[in-house]
Short mmCIF file of C-alpha atoms in Angstrom, two decimals:
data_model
loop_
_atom_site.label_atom_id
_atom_site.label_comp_id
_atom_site.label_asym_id
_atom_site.label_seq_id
_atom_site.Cartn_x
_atom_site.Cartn_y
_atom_site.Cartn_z
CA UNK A 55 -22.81 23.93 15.58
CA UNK A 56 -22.98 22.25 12.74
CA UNK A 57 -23.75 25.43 10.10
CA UNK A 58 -21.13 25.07 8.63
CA UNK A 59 -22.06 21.43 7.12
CA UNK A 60 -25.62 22.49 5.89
CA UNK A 61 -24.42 25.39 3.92
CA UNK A 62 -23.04 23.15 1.08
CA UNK A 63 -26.68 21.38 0.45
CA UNK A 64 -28.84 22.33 -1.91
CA UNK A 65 -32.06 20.32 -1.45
CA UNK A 66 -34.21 22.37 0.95
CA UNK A 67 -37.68 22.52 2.15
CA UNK A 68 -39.86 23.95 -0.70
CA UNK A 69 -36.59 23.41 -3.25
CA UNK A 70 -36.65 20.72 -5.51
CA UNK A 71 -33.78 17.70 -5.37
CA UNK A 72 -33.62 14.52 -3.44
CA UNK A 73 -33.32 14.67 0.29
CA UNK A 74 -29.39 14.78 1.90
CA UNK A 75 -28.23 12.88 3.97
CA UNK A 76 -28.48 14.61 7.31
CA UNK A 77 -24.27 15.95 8.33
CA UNK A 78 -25.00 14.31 12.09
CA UNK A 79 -25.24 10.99 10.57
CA UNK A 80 -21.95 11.00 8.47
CA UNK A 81 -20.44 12.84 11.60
CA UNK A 82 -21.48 10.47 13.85
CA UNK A 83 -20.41 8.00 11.49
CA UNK A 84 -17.00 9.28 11.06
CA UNK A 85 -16.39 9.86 15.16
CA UNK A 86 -17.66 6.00 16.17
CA UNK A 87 -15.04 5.15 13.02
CA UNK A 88 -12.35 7.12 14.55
CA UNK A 89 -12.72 6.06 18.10
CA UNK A 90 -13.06 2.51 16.78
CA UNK A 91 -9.68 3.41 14.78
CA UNK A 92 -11.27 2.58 11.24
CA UNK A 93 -10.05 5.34 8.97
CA UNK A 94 -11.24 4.26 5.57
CA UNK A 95 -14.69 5.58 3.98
CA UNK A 96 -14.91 1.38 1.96
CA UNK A 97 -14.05 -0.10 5.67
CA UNK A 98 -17.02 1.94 7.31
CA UNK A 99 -18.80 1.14 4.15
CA UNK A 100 -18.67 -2.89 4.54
CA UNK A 101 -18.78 -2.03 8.57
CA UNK A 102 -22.87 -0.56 8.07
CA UNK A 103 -23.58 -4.05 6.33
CA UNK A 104 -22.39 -6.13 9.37
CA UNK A 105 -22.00 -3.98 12.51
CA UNK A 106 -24.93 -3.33 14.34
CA UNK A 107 -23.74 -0.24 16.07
CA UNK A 108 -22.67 1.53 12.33
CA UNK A 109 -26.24 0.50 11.55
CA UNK A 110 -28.18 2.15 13.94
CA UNK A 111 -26.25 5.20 13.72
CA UNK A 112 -27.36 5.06 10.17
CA UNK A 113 -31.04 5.10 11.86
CA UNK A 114 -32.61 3.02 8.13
CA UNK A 115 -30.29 6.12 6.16
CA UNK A 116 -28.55 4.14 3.07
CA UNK A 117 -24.86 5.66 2.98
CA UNK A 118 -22.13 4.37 0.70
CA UNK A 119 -18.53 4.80 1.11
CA UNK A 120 -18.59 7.28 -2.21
CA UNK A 121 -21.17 9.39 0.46
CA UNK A 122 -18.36 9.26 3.57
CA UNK A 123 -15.36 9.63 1.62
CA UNK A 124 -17.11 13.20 -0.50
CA UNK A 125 -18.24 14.60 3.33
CA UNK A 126 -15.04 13.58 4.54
CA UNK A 127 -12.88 15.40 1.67
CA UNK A 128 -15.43 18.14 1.05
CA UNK A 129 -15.59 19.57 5.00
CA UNK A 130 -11.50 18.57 5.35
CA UNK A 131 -10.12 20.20 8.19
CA UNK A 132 -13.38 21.55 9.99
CA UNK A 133 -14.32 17.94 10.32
CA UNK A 134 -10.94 17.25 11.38
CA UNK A 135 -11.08 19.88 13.98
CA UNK A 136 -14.75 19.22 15.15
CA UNK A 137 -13.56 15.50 15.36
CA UNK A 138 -10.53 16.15 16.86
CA UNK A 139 -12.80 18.36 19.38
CA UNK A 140 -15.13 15.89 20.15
CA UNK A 141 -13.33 13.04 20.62
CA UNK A 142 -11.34 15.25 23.37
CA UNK A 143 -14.83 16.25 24.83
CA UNK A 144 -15.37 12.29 25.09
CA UNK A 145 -11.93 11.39 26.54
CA UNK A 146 -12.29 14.14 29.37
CA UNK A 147 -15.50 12.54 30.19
CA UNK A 148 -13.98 9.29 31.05
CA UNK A 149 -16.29 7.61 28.27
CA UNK A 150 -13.58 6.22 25.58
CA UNK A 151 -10.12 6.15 25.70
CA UNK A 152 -7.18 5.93 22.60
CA UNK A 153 -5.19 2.98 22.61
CA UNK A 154 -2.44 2.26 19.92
CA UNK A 155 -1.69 -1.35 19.43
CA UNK A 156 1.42 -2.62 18.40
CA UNK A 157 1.44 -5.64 15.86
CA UNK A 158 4.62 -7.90 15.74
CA UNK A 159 5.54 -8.88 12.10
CA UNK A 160 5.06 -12.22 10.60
CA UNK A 161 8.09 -13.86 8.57
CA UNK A 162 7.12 -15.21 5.36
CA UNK A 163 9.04 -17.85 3.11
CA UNK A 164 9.42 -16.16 -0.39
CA UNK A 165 9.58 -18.05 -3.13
CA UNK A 166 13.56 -16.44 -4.05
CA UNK A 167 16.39 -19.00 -3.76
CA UNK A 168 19.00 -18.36 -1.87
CA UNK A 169 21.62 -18.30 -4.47
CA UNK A 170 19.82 -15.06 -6.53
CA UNK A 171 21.31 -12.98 -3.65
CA UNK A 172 24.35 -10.51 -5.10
CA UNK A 173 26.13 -8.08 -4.07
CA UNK A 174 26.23 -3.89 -5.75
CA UNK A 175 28.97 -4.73 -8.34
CA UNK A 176 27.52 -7.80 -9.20
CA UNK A 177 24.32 -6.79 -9.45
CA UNK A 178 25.80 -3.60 -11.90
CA UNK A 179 27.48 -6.13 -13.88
CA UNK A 180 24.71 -7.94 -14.90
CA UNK A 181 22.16 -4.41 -15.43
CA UNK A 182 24.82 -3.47 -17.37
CA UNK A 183 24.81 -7.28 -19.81
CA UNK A 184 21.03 -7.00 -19.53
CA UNK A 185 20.51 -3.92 -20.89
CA UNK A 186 23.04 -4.41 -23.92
CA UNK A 187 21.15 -7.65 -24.38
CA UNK A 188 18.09 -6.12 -24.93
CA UNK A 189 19.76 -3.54 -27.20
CA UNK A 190 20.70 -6.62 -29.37
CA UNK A 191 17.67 -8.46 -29.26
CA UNK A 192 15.55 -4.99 -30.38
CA UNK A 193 17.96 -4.49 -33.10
CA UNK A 194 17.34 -8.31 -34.09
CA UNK A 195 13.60 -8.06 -34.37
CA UNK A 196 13.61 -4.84 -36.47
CA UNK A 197 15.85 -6.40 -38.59
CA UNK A 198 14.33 -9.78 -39.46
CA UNK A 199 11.87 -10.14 -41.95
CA UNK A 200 10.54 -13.78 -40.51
CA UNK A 201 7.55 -13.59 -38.96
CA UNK A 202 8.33 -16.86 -36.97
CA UNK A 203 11.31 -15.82 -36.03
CA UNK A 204 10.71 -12.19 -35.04
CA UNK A 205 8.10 -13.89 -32.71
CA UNK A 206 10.56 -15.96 -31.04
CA UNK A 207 13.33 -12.39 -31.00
CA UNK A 208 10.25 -11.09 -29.55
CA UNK A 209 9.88 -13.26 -26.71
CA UNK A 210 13.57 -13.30 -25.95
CA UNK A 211 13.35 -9.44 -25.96
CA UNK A 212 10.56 -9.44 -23.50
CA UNK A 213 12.34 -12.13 -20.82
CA UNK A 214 15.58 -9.63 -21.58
CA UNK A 215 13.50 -6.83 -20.96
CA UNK A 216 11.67 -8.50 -17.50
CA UNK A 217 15.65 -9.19 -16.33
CA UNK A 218 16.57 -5.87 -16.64
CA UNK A 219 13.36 -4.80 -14.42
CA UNK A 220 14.44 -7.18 -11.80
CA UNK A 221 18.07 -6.18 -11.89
CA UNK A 222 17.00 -2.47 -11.63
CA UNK A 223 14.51 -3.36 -8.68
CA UNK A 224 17.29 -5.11 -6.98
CA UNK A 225 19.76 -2.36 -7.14
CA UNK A 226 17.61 0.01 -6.12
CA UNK A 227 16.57 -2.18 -2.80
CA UNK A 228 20.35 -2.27 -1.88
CA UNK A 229 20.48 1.79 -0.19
CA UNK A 230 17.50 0.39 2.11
CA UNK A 231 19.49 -2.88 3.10
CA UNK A 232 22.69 -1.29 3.60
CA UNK A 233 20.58 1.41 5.87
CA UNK A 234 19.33 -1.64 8.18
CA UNK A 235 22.78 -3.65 8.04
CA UNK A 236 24.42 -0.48 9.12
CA UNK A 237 21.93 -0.44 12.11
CA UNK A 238 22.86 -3.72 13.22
CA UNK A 239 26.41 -2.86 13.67
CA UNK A 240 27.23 -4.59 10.06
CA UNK A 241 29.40 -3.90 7.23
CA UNK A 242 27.12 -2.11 4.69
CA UNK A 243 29.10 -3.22 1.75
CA UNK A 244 27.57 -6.71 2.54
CA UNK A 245 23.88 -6.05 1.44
CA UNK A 246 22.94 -8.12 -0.87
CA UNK A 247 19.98 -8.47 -2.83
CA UNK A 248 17.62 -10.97 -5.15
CA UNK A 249 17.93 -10.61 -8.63
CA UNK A 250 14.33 -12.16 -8.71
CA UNK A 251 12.75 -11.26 -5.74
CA UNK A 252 13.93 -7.26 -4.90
CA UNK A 253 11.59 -7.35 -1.87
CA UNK A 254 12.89 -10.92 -0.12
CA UNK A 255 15.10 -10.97 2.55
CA UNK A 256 17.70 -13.91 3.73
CA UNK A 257 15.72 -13.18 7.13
CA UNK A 258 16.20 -15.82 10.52
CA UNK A 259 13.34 -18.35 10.53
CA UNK A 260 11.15 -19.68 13.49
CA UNK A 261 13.72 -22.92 12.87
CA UNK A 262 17.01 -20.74 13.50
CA UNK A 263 17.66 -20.98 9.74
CA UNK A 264 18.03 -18.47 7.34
CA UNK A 265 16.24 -18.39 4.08
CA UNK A 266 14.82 -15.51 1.80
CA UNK A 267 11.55 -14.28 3.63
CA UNK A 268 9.25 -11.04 3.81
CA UNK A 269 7.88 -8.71 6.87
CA UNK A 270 4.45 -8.21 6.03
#
């Protein structure tokens, strides 16, 4: 019963307006996308242009992502729950089943050295000269009437100001490494992190050496 999904349009026989699109084709749409475990309205979007099955459900009907992601916000949860219902329907059948599958991460070099690894207080200690350098340099380029020289003040302020940034990025990573050292059995007051990379890790390599990495 799909009532529910006409009520909202307004072009009808006799009316005036441009034709909708028909509800069964952006449910069907949305079900195939589900079972196929595609949950974005831009993926099924690009997924019309190159999959054959997307494209006949479309039956010649030109829909857009702006058309799914509108039908998919607009009906919320009795699309949900009609989805949710069918794809039950389907499963009891013995016509699709729901897998999950599990992807192991990839370990990536980043481009952090080694040595920009600190510890809390160190990392604290230099916030803390950071931030009273760029107090200093601020002060400096108010003050100065050179134009040459405020322009230089002002670059200094802005590589003081990108410092502090990284510093602050860094300290805040540290509650999430001491979480996964204290996982491993490790002494949490051991986290360290970059002062130019917050998001690198010293991780193990494929090599059996440790360098700063990522997860993705």
């Amino acid at each position: 019963d799909l009532s529910r999904f006409y009520a909202g349009i307004r072009a009808v026989d006799g009316g005036v307006g441009r034709s909708a699109i028909a509800p069964e084709i952006l449910l069907a749409l949305w079900l195939y996308a589900t079972l196929d475990g595609v949950g974005s309205a831009r993926a099924v979007s690009r997924l019309l242009e190159s999959h054959d099955a997307y494209r006949w459900l479309c039956g010649g009907v030109q829909v857009n992502h702006h058309t799914l992601s509108d039908f998919r916000k607009d009906q919320g949860e009795g699309l949900d729950e009609l989805l949710s219902v069918s794809i039950a329907s389907l499963m009891a059948a013995g016509v699709v089943k729901l897998k999950q599958v599990a992807q192991d991460g990839m370990r990536v070099r980043a481009s952090a050295g080694a040595g920009s690894f600190r510890r809390k207080e160190k990392l604290e200690g230099y916030l803390e000269a950071a931030r009273a350098a760029v107090a200093r340099l601020k002060a400096e380029v108010e003050a100065d009437p050179a134009q040459a020289e405020r322009a230089r003040e002002a670059a200094r302020l802005r590589a003081a100001k990108e410092r502090e940034a990284r510093l602050e990025k860094a300290l805040a990573r540290l509650p999430e490494i001491e979480a996964i050292k204290q996982r491993q059995g490790k002494n949490p007051d051991q986290a360290r992190a970059s002062m130019t990379d917050a998001e690198a890790t010293v991780m193990k390599m494929g090599d059996g050496g440790f360098r700063p990495a990522y997860n993705p």
